[in-house]
CSV table of C-alpha atoms in Angstrom, one decimal:
chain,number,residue,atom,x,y,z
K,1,UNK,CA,19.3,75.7,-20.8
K,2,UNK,CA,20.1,79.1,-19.4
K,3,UNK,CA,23.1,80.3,-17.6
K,4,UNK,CA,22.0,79.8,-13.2
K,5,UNK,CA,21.1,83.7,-12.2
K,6,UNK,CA,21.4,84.7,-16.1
K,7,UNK,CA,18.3,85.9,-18.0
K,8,UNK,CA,15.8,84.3,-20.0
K,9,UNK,CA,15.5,84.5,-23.4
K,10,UNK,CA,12.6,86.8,-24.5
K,11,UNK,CA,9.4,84.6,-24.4
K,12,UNK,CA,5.7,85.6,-25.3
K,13,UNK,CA,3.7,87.3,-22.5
K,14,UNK,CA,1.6,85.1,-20.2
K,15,UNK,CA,-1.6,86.3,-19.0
K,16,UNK,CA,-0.6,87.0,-15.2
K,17,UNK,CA,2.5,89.0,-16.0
K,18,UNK,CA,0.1,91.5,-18.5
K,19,UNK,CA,-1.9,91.9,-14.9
K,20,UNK,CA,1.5,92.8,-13.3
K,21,UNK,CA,2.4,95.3,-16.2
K,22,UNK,CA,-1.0,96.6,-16.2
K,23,UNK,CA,-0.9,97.2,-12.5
K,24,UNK,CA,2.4,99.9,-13.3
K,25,UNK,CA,0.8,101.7,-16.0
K,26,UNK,CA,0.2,104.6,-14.2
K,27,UNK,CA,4.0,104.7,-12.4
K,28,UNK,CA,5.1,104.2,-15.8
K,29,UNK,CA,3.1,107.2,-17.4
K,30,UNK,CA,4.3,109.5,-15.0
K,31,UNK,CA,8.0,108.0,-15.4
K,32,UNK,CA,7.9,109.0,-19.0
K,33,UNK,CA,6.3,112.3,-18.4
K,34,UNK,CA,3.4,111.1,-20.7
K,35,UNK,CA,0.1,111.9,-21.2
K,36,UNK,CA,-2.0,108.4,-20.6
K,37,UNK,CA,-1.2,105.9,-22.8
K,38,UNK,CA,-3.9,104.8,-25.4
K,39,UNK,CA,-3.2,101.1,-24.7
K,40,UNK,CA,-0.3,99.2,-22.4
K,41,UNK,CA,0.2,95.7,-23.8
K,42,UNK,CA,2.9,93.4,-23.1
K,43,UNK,CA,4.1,91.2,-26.2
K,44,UNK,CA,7.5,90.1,-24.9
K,45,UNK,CA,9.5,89.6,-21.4
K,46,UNK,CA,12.6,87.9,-20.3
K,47,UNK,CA,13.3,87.3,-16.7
K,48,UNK,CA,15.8,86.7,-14.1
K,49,UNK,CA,15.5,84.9,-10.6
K,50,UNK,CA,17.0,87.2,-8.1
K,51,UNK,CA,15.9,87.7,-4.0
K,52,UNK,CA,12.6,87.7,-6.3
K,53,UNK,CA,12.7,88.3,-10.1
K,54,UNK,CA,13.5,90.9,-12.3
K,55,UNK,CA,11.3,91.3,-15.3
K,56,UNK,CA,12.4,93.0,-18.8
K,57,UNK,CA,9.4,93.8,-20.9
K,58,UNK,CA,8.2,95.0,-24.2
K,59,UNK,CA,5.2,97.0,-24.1
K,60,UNK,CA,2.6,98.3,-26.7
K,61,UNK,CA,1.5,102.0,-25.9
K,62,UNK,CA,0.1,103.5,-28.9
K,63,UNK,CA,-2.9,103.4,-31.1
K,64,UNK,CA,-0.6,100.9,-33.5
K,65,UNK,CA,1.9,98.8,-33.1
K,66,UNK,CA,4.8,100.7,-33.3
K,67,UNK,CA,4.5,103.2,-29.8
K,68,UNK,CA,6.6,100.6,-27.7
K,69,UNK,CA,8.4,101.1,-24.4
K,70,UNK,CA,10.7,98.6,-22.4
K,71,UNK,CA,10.4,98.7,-18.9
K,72,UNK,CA,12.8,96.7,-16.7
K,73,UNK,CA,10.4,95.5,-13.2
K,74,UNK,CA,11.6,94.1,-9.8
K,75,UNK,CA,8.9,91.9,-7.8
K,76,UNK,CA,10.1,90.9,-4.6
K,77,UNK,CA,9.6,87.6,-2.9
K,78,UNK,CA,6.1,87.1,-1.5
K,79,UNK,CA,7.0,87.1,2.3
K,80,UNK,CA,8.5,90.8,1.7
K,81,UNK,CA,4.6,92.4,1.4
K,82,UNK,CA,6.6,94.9,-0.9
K,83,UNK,CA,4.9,95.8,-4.3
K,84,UNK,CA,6.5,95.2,-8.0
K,85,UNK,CA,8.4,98.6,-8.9
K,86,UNK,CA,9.8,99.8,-12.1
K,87,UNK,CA,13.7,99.8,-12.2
K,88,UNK,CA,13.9,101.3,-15.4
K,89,UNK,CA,11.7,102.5,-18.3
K,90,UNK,CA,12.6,103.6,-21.8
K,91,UNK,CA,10.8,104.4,-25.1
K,92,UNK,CA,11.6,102.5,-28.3
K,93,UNK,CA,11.1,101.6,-31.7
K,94,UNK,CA,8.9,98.9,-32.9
K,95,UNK,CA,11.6,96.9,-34.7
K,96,UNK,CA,14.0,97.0,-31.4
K,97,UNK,CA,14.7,93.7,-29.5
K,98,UNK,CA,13.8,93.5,-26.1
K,99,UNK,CA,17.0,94.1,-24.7
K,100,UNK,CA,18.5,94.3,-20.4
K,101,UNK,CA,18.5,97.3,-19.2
């Protein structure tokens, strides 16, 4: 079991959570200063409940597997109406661990 307020370990993506990474592709393009990326899927996250949650992920971005970025995302609570944001982003190597930012 995990430490209360600590983060998760890193666990495989679930299909709603690639909808919220897809959803900040374009934030995180221009974050990076990049061109578009070729592809934008999440393998990996770990998460932490805050006043709503803070995602870490592990993102594939180029034509193969080893263009990867890690992007750090807060989503508020619900009754907030505030959209997800990016906290942090950061490019990385394919052998890298999904590490906090």
């Amino acid at each position: 079991m995990g430490l209360a307020g600590g983060h998760s370990e890193a666990k495989p993506i679930t299909d709603d959570l690639q909808s919220l990474v897809f959803s900040l592709k374009g934030d995180a393009e221009s974050k990076l200063s990049s061109s578009e990326f070729p592809r934008f899927d999440a393998t990996h996250f770990r998460s932490q409940v805050v006043a709503g949650m803070i995602y870490h992920f592990r993102i594939l971005v180029g034509d193969d597997d080893t263009e990867v970025v890690h992007m750090k995302v807060f989503k508020p609570l619900p009754h907030t109406g505030d959209s997800p944001n990016i906290m942090e982003i950061k490019r990385a190597t394919a052998g890298d661990e999904l590490a906090l930012m």
